[in-house]
Coordinates of N, CA and C in Angstrom, one line a residue:
X20 N 96.3 87.9 151.4 CA 95.2 87.4 150.6 C 94.4 86.3 151.4
X21 N 93.1 86.5 151.5 CA 92.4 85.5 152.3 C 92.2 84.2 151.5
X22 N 92.3 83.1 152.3 CA 92.0 81.7 151.7 C 90.5 81.5 151.8
X23 N 89.8 82.0 150.8 CA 88.4 81.9 150.8 C 87.8 80.5 151.0
X24 N 88.4 79.6 150.3 CA 87.8 78.2 150.3 C 87.9 77.6 151.7
X25 N 89.0 77.9 152.4 CA 89.1 77.5 153.8 C 88.0 78.0 154.7
X26 N 87.7 79.3 154.4 CA 86.6 79.9 155.2 C 85.3 79.3 154.9
X27 N 85.1 79.0 153.6 CA 83.8 78.3 153.2 C 83.7 77.0 153.9
X28 N 84.7 76.2 153.8 CA 84.7 74.9 154.5 C 84.5 75.0 156.0
X29 N 85.1 75.9 156.6 CA 84.9 76.1 158.0 C 83.5 76.5 158.4
X30 N 82.9 77.3 157.5 CA 81.5 77.7 157.7 C 80.6 76.4 157.6
X31 N 80.9 75.6 156.7 CA 80.1 74.3 156.5 C 80.3 73.4 157.7
X32 N 81.5 73.3 158.2 CA 81.8 72.5 159.4 C 81.1 73.0 160.6
X33 N 80.8 74.2 160.7 CA 80.1 74.8 161.8 C 78.6 74.8 161.7
X34 N 78.1 74.3 160.5 CA 76.7 74.4 160.2 C 76.1 73.0 160.4
X35 N 74.9 73.0 160.9 CA 74.1 71.7 161.0 C 73.6 71.3 159.7
X36 N 74.2 70.4 159.0 CA 73.8 69.9 157.7 C 72.8 68.8 157.8
X37 N 72.4 68.4 159.0 CA 71.4 67.3 159.1 C 72.1 66.0 159.0
X38 N 71.3 64.9 158.9 CA 71.9 63.6 158.9 C 71.7 62.9 157.6
X39 N 71.6 63.7 156.5 CA 71.4 63.2 155.2 C 72.7 63.0 154.5
X40 N 73.2 61.8 154.2 CA 74.5 61.5 153.6 C 74.5 62.0 152.2
X41 N 73.4 62.3 151.6 CA 73.4 62.9 150.2 C 73.7 64.4 150.2
X42 N 73.7 65.0 151.4 CA 74.0 66.4 151.5 C 75.0 66.7 152.6
X43 N 76.0 65.9 152.7 CA 77.0 66.1 153.7 C 78.2 66.9 153.1
X44 N 79.2 67.0 153.9 CA 80.4 67.8 153.4 C 81.0 67.2 152.1
X45 N 81.0 65.9 152.0 CA 81.5 65.3 150.8 C 80.7 65.7 149.5
X46 N 79.4 65.9 149.7 CA 78.5 66.4 148.6 C 79.0 67.8 148.2
X47 N 79.2 68.6 149.1 CA 79.6 70.0 148.8 C 81.0 69.9 148.0
X48 N 81.9 69.1 148.5 CA 83.2 69.0 147.9 C 83.1 68.5 146.4
X49 N 82.2 67.5 146.2 CA 82.0 67.0 144.8 C 81.4 68.1 143.9
X50 N 80.4 68.8 144.4 CA 79.8 69.8 143.6 C 80.8 70.9 143.3
X51 N 81.7 71.3 144.2 CA 82.7 72.3 143.9 C 83.7 71.8 142.9
X52 N 84.1 70.6 143.0 CA 85.1 70.0 142.0 C 84.5 70.0 140.6
X53 N 83.2 69.6 140.6 CA 82.5 69.5 139.3 C 82.3 70.9 138.7
X54 N 81.9 71.8 139.6 CA 81.7 73.2 139.2 C 82.9 73.9 138.6
X55 N 84.1 73.6 139.3 CA 85.3 74.1 138.8 C 85.7 73.6 137.4
X56 N 85.4 72.3 137.2 CA 85.7 71.7 135.9 C 84.8 72.2 134.8
X57 N 83.5 72.4 135.1 CA 82.6 73.0 134.2 C 83.0 74.4 133.9
X58 N 83.3 75.2 134.9 CA 83.7 76.6 134.8 C 84.9 76.7 133.8
X59 N 85.9 75.8 134.0 CA 87.1 75.9 133.1 C 86.7 75.7 131.7
X60 N 85.8 74.7 131.4 CA 85.4 74.4 130.0 C 84.5 75.5 129.5
X61 N 83.7 76.2 130.3 CA 82.7 77.2 129.8 C 83.2 78.6 130.0
X62 N 84.3 78.8 130.6 CA 84.9 80.1 130.9 C 84.0 81.0 131.8
X63 N 83.6 80.4 132.9 CA 82.7 81.1 133.9 C 83.6 81.6 135.0
X64 N 83.1 82.6 135.6 CA 83.9 83.3 136.7 C 83.9 82.5 138.0
X65 N 85.1 82.1 138.4 CA 85.3 81.3 139.6 C 85.0 82.1 140.8
X66 N 85.1 83.5 140.7 CA 84.8 84.3 141.9 C 83.3 84.2 142.3
X67 N 82.5 83.8 141.3 CA 81.0 83.5 141.6 C 80.8 82.1 141.8
X68 N 81.3 81.2 140.9 CA 81.0 79.8 140.9 C 81.5 79.1 142.2
X69 N 82.7 79.4 142.7 CA 83.3 78.7 143.8 C 82.5 79.0 145.1
X70 N 82.2 80.2 145.5 CA 81.5 80.4 146.7 C 80.0 79.9 146.6
X71 N 79.4 80.1 145.4 CA 78.1 79.6 145.3 C 78.0 78.1 145.4
X72 N 79.0 77.4 144.8 CA 79.0 75.9 144.9 C 79.2 75.4 146.4
X73 N 80.2 76.1 147.1 CA 80.4 75.7 148.5 C 79.2 76.0 149.4
X74 N 78.4 77.0 149.1 CA 77.4 77.4 150.0 C 76.0 77.2 149.5
X75 N 75.8 76.4 148.5 CA 74.5 76.3 147.8 C 73.5 75.6 148.6
X76 N 73.8 74.8 149.6 CA 72.8 74.1 150.4 C 73.1 74.5 151.9
X77 N 73.4 75.7 152.1 CA 73.8 76.1 153.5 C 72.7 76.0 154.5
X78 N 71.5 76.1 154.1 CA 70.3 75.9 155.0 C 69.7 74.5 154.6
X79 N 69.7 73.6 155.5 CA 69.2 72.2 155.3 C 67.7 72.2 155.5
X80 N 67.0 71.8 154.4 CA 65.6 71.5 154.5 C 65.3 70.1 154.0
X81 N 64.8 69.2 154.8 CA 64.6 67.8 154.3 C 63.7 67.7 153.1
X82 N 64.0 66.7 152.3 CA 63.2 66.6 151.0 C 61.7 66.4 151.3
X83 N 61.3 65.9 152.4 CA 59.9 65.7 152.7 C 59.3 66.8 153.5
X84 N 60.0 67.9 153.6 CA 59.5 69.1 154.3 C 58.8 70.0 153.4
X85 N 57.6 70.5 153.8 CA 56.8 71.4 152.9 C 57.5 72.7 152.5
X86 N 58.6 73.1 153.2 CA 59.4 74.3 152.9 C 60.5 74.0 151.9
X87 N 60.5 72.8 151.4 CA 61.7 72.4 150.5 C 61.9 73.4 149.4
X88 N 60.9 73.9 148.8 CA 61.1 74.8 147.6 C 61.7 76.1 148.0
X89 N 61.7 76.4 149.3 CA 62.3 77.7 149.8 C 63.7 77.5 150.2
X90 N 64.3 76.3 150.2 CA 65.6 76.0 150.7 C 66.7 76.8 150.0
X91 N 66.6 77.0 148.7 CA 67.7 77.7 148.0 C 67.6 79.2 148.3
X92 N 66.4 79.7 148.5 CA 66.4 81.1 148.8 C 66.9 81.4 150.2
X93 N 66.6 80.5 151.1 CA 67.1 80.6 152.5 C 68.6 80.4 152.5
X94 N 69.1 79.5 151.7 CA 70.6 79.3 151.6 C 71.3 80.5 151.1
X95 N 70.6 81.2 150.1 CA 71.2 82.4 149.5 C 71.3 83.5 150.5
X96 N 70.2 83.7 151.2 CA 70.2 84.7 152.3 C 71.3 84.5 153.3
X97 N 71.4 83.3 153.8 CA 72.4 82.9 154.8 C 73.8 83.1 154.2
X98 N 74.0 82.7 153.0 CA 75.3 82.8 152.3 C 75.7 84.3 152.2
X99 N 74.8 85.2 151.9 CA 75.1 86.6 151.8 C 75.5 87.1 153.1
X100 N 74.8 86.7 154.2 CA 75.1 87.2 155.5 C 76.6 86.8 155.9
X101 N 76.9 85.5 155.6 CA 78.2 85.0 155.9 C 79.3 85.7 155.0
X102 N 79.0 85.8 153.7 CA 80.0 86.4 152.8 C 80.3 87.9 153.2
X103 N 79.3 88.6 153.6 CA 79.5 90.0 154.0 C 80.3 90.0 155.4
X104 N 80.1 89.0 156.2 CA 80.8 89.0 157.5 C 82.3 88.8 157.3
X105 N 82.6 88.1 156.2 CA 84.1 87.8 156.0 C 84.6 88.8 154.9
X106 N 83.8 89.7 154.5 CA 84.2 90.8 153.6 C 84.6 90.3 152.2
X107 N 83.8 89.3 151.7 CA 83.9 88.9 150.4 C 83.5 90.0 149.4
X108 N 84.2 90.2 148.3 CA 84.0 91.3 147.4 C 82.5 91.5 147.1
X109 N 82.0 92.7 147.4 CA 80.5 93.0 147.2 C 80.1 92.8 145.7
X110 N 81.0 93.1 144.8 CA 80.7 93.1 143.4 C 80.1 91.7 142.9
X111 N 80.5 90.7 143.6 CA 80.1 89.3 143.2 C 78.8 88.8 143.9
X112 N 78.4 89.5 144.9 CA 77.4 88.9 145.8 C 76.0 88.7 145.2
X113 N 75.6 89.6 144.4 CA 74.3 89.4 143.7 C 74.3 88.2 142.8
X114 N 75.4 88.0 142.1 CA 75.4 86.9 141.2 C 75.6 85.6 141.9
X115 N 76.3 85.6 143.1 CA 76.4 84.4 143.9 C 75.0 84.0 144.5
X116 N 74.3 85.0 145.0 CA 73.0 84.7 145.5 C 72.1 84.1 144.4
X117 N 72.1 84.7 143.2 CA 71.3 84.2 142.1 C 71.7 82.7 141.8
X118 N 73.0 82.4 141.8 CA 73.4 81.1 141.4 C 72.9 80.1 142.5
X119 N 73.0 80.5 143.8 CA 72.5 79.6 144.8 C 71.0 79.4 144.7
X120 N 70.2 80.5 144.5 CA 68.8 80.4 144.4 C 68.4 79.5 143.2
X121 N 69.1 79.6 142.1 CA 68.7 79.0 140.9 C 69.1 77.5 140.8
X122 N 70.0 77.1 141.7 CA 70.5 75.7 141.6 C 69.4 74.7 141.9
X123 N 68.4 75.0 142.7 CA 67.4 74.0 143.2 C 66.4 73.6 142.1
X124 N 66.2 72.3 142.0 CA 65.2 71.7 141.1 C 63.8 72.1 141.6
X125 N 63.6 72.1 142.8 CA 62.2 72.3 143.4 C 61.9 73.8 143.3
X126 N 62.9 74.7 143.3 CA 62.6 76.1 143.3 C 62.1 76.6 142.0
X127 N 62.5 75.9 140.9 CA 62.0 76.2 139.5 C 62.5 77.6 139.0
X128 N 63.7 78.1 139.5 CA 64.2 79.4 139.0 C 65.1 79.2 137.9
X129 N 64.9 79.9 136.8 CA 65.7 79.8 135.6 C 67.0 80.5 135.8
X130 N 68.2 79.9 135.6 CA 69.4 80.5 135.8 C 69.7 81.6 134.7
X131 N 70.0 82.8 135.1 CA 70.2 83.9 134.1 C 71.6 84.1 133.7
X132 N 72.6 83.6 134.5 CA 74.0 83.8 134.2 C 74.7 82.5 133.9
X133 N 75.8 82.6 133.2 CA 76.6 81.4 133.0 C 77.0 80.7 134.3
X134 N 77.4 81.5 135.3 CA 77.8 81.0 136.5 C 76.7 80.2 137.2
X135 N 75.5 80.7 137.2 CA 74.3 80.1 137.7 C 74.1 78.7 137.0
X136 N 74.3 78.7 135.7 CA 74.1 77.5 134.9 C 75.1 76.5 135.3
X137 N 76.4 76.9 135.6 CA 77.4 76.0 136.0 C 77.1 75.4 137.3
X138 N 76.7 76.2 138.3 CA 76.4 75.7 139.6 C 75.2 74.7 139.6
X139 N 74.2 75.1 138.9 CA 73.0 74.2 138.7 C 73.4 72.9 138.1
X140 N 74.2 72.9 137.1 CA 74.6 71.7 136.4 C 75.5 70.8 137.4
X141 N 76.4 71.5 138.1 CA 77.3 70.7 139.0 C 76.5 70.0 140.1
X142 N 75.5 70.7 140.6 CA 74.7 70.1 141.7 C 73.8 69.0 141.1
X143 N 73.3 69.2 139.9 CA 72.4 68.1 139.3 C 73.2 66.9 138.9
X144 N 74.4 67.1 138.4 CA 75.3 66.0 138.1 C 75.6 65.1 139.3
X145 N 75.6 65.7 140.5 CA 75.8 64.9 141.7 C 74.7 63.9 142.0
X146 N 73.5 64.2 141.3 CA 72.4 63.3 141.5 C 72.4 62.2 140.4
X147 N 73.4 62.1 139.6 CA 73.4 61.2 138.5 C 74.6 60.3 138.6
X148 N 74.7 59.2 137.8 CA 75.8 58.3 137.8 C 75.9 57.5 139.0
X149 N 77.1 57.0 139.3 CA 77.3 56.1 140.4 C 77.0 56.8 141.8
X150 N 77.4 58.0 141.9 CA 77.1 58.7 143.2 C 75.6 59.0 143.3
X151 N 75.0 59.3 142.1 CA 73.6 59.5 142.1 C 72.8 58.3 142.6
X152 N 73.2 57.1 142.2 CA 72.5 55.9 142.6 C 72.7 55.7 144.1
X153 N 73.9 56.0 144.6 CA 74.1 55.8 146.1 C 73.3 56.8 146.8
X154 N 73.2 58.1 146.3 CA 72.4 59.1 147.0 C 71.0 58.8 147.0
X155 N 70.5 58.3 145.9 CA 69.1 57.9 145.8 C 68.6 56.9 146.9
X156 N 69.4 55.9 147.0 CA 69.1 54.8 148.0 C 69.3 55.3 149.4
X157 N 70.3 56.2 149.6 CA 70.6 56.7 150.9 C 69.4 57.6 151.4
X158 N 68.9 58.4 150.5 CA 67.7 59.3 150.9 C 66.5 58.4 151.1
X159 N 66.3 57.4 150.2 CA 65.2 56.5 150.3 C 65.2 55.8 151.7
X160 N 66.4 55.4 152.2 CA 66.5 54.8 153.5 C 66.0 55.8 154.6
X161 N 66.4 57.0 154.5 CA 66.0 58.0 155.5 C 64.5 58.2 155.5
X162 N 63.9 58.2 154.3 CA 62.5 58.4 154.2 C 61.7 57.1 154.4
X163 N 62.3 56.0 154.6 CA 61.6 54.8 154.8 C 61.0 54.2 153.5
X164 N 61.7 54.5 152.4 CA 61.2 54.0 151.1 C 61.9 52.7 150.7
X165 N 61.1 51.8 150.2 CA 61.7 50.5 149.8 C 62.4 50.6 148.5
X166 N 63.3 49.6 148.1 CA 64.1 49.7 146.9 C 63.2 49.8 145.6
X167 N 62.2 48.9 145.6 CA 61.3 48.8 144.4 C 60.0 48.1 144.8
X168 N 59.0 48.3 143.9 CA 57.7 47.6 144.1 C 57.9 46.1 143.7
X169 N 57.9 45.1 144.6 CA 58.1 43.8 144.2 C 57.1 43.2 143.2
X170 N 55.9 43.8 143.2 CA 54.9 43.3 142.3 C 55.0 43.8 140.9
X171 N 55.6 45.0 140.8 CA 55.7 45.7 139.5 C 56.9 46.7 139.5
X172 N 58.1 46.1 139.5 CA 59.3 47.0 139.8 C 59.5 48.2 138.9
X173 N 59.1 48.0 137.6 CA 59.4 49.1 136.6 C 58.1 49.7 136.1
X174 N 57.0 49.6 136.9 CA 55.8 50.4 136.7 C 55.2 50.2 135.3
X175 N 55.0 48.9 135.0 CA 54.4 48.6 133.7 C 52.9 48.7 133.8
X176 N 52.3 48.5 135.1 CA 50.9 48.5 135.3 C 50.5 49.5 136.3
X177 N 51.3 50.4 136.6 CA 51.0 51.4 137.7 C 51.8 52.7 137.3
X178 N 51.4 53.8 138.1 CA 52.1 55.0 137.9 C 53.4 55.0 138.7
X179 N 54.5 55.7 138.3 CA 55.7 55.9 139.1 C 55.3 56.5 140.4
X180 N 56.0 56.1 141.5 CA 55.7 56.6 142.8 C 57.0 56.6 143.6
X181 N 57.8 57.7 143.6 CA 59.0 57.7 144.3 C 58.9 58.0 145.8
X182 N 57.7 58.2 146.2 CA 57.4 58.3 147.7 C 57.4 56.9 148.3
X183 N 57.3 55.9 147.5 CA 57.2 54.5 148.0 C 58.4 53.6 147.5
X184 N 58.9 54.0 146.3 CA 59.9 53.1 145.7 C 61.1 53.9 145.2
X185 N 62.3 53.5 145.6 CA 63.5 54.3 145.3 C 63.8 54.3 143.8
X186 N 63.7 53.2 143.1 CA 64.1 53.2 141.7 C 63.1 54.0 140.9
X187 N 61.9 54.2 141.4 CA 61.0 55.1 140.7 C 61.5 56.5 140.6
X188 N 62.3 56.9 141.5 CA 62.9 58.3 141.5 C 63.8 58.5 140.3
X189 N 64.4 57.4 139.8 CA 65.2 57.6 138.6 C 64.4 58.2 137.5
X190 N 63.1 57.7 137.4 CA 62.3 58.1 136.3 C 61.5 59.3 136.6
X191 N 61.1 59.5 137.9 CA 60.3 60.7 138.3 C 61.1 61.9 138.2
X192 N 62.4 61.8 138.6 CA 63.2 63.1 138.6 C 64.6 62.9 137.9
X193 N 65.4 61.9 138.3 CA 66.8 62.0 137.9 C 67.1 62.0 136.5
X194 N 66.4 61.1 135.7 CA 66.6 61.1 134.2 C 66.2 62.5 133.6
X195 N 65.1 63.0 134.2 CA 64.7 64.3 133.8 C 65.7 65.4 134.0
X196 N 66.4 65.4 135.2 CA 67.4 66.4 135.4 C 68.5 66.3 134.4
X197 N 68.8 65.1 133.9 CA 69.9 65.0 132.9 C 69.5 65.8 131.6
X198 N 68.2 65.9 131.4 CA 67.7 66.7 130.2 C 67.6 68.1 130.4
X199 N 67.8 68.6 131.7 CA 67.7 70.0 132.0 C 69.1 70.7 132.1
X200 N 70.2 70.0 131.9 CA 71.5 70.5 132.1 C 71.7 71.7 131.1
X201 N 72.3 72.7 131.6 CA 72.4 74.0 130.9 C 73.6 74.2 130.0
X202 N 74.7 73.6 130.4 CA 76.0 73.9 129.7 C 76.3 72.7 128.8
X203 N 77.1 73.0 127.8 CA 77.5 71.9 126.9 C 78.3 70.8 127.6
X204 N 79.3 71.3 128.5 CA 80.1 70.4 129.2 C 79.2 69.6 130.2
X205 N 78.2 70.2 130.8 CA 77.3 69.5 131.7 C 76.5 68.5 131.0
X206 N 76.0 68.8 129.8 CA 75.2 67.9 129.1 C 76.0 66.6 128.7
X207 N 77.2 66.8 128.3 CA 78.0 65.7 127.9 C 78.3 64.7 129.1
X208 N 78.6 65.3 130.2 CA 78.8 64.5 131.4 C 77.5 63.9 131.9
X209 N 76.4 64.6 131.8 CA 75.1 64.1 132.2 C 74.7 62.9 131.4
X210 N 75.0 62.9 130.1 CA 74.6 61.8 129.3 C 75.4 60.6 129.7
X211 N 76.7 60.8 130.0 CA 77.5 59.6 130.4 C 77.0 59.0 131.7
X212 N 76.6 59.9 132.6 CA 76.1 59.4 133.9 C 74.8 58.7 133.8
X213 N 73.9 59.3 133.0 CA 72.6 58.7 132.8 C 72.7 57.3 132.2
X214 N 73.6 57.2 131.2 CA 73.8 55.9 130.6 C 74.2 54.8 131.6
X215 N 75.1 55.3 132.5 CA 75.6 54.3 133.5 C 74.4 53.9 134.4
X216 N 73.5 54.8 134.7 CA 72.3 54.5 135.5 C 71.4 53.5 134.8
X217 N 71.3 53.7 133.5 CA 70.4 52.7 132.8 C 71.1 51.3 132.7
X218 N 72.4 51.3 132.7 CA 73.1 50.0 132.7 C 72.9 49.4 134.1
X219 N 72.9 50.2 135.1 CA 72.6 49.6 136.5 C 71.2 49.0 136.5
X220 N 70.2 49.7 136.0 CA 68.8 49.2 136.0 C 68.7 48.0 135.2
X221 N 69.4 47.9 134.1 CA 69.4 46.6 133.3 C 69.9 45.5 134.2
X222 N 71.0 45.7 134.9 CA 71.6 44.6 135.8 C 70.6 44.3 136.9
X223 N 70.0 45.4 137.5 CA 69.1 45.1 138.6 C 67.9 44.3 138.1
X224 N 67.5 44.6 136.9 CA 66.3 43.8 136.3 C 66.7 42.3 136.2
X225 N 67.9 42.0 135.8 CA 68.3 40.6 135.7 C 68.3 40.0 137.0
X226 N 68.8 40.7 138.0 CA 68.9 40.1 139.4 C 67.5 39.9 140.0
X227 N 66.6 40.7 139.7 CA 65.2 40.6 140.4 C 64.2 39.9 139.4
X228 N 64.7 39.5 138.2 CA 63.8 38.8 137.3 C 62.8 39.6 136.6
X229 N 63.1 40.8 136.2 CA 62.2 41.7 135.5 C 62.9 42.4 134.4
X230 N 62.2 43.4 133.8 CA 62.7 44.1 132.6 C 62.5 45.6 132.8
X231 N 63.5 46.4 132.7 CA 63.3 47.8 132.9 C 62.6 48.5 131.8
X232 N 61.9 49.6 132.1 CA 61.2 50.4 131.0 C 62.3 51.3 130.4
X233 N 62.2 51.6 129.1 CA 63.1 52.5 128.5 C 63.1 53.9 129.0

């Protein structure tokens, strides 16, 4: 019997994942672990969830690249080529491809299967909580984004702009993703992680002498 997960990890180790610490091998490992936990609670098929979670970002497209919305489709296509090359059971491939395509926030594809919902939730949960905060600032550093607007940190007199301010991304996207989680288990964990992020913002506000928006 093949050790599929070892093959998936080897594929990732041979793939250029770029220099984004928010999408390194550790990210894939976290998403897989979360996906397995959600799948156990939701009774989803691991034969679909596990390969889709390991291979969901197989093609790296930077967040500021105009092709970003195509990344999940490109990843699904590359994943299918790889899975066929290692003779993964054909019966699962269509659902794996859909789960990979639907995981992306920017692609805007509605997940049609329980497994796709689990993979989407697992990936979005990695953008929340303590690791979500770390990832937000890491990506902001790569893109040359400052931590916050020193004149108006919590956008009381301006529009949110996460192209210039990292904490704006909490409000532009991350808190919204917590509201899009598809599974009951995912929503419970998302609420816990979002609350931790709000506590972080409360503490940040104290340290910089401001007050966060609700």
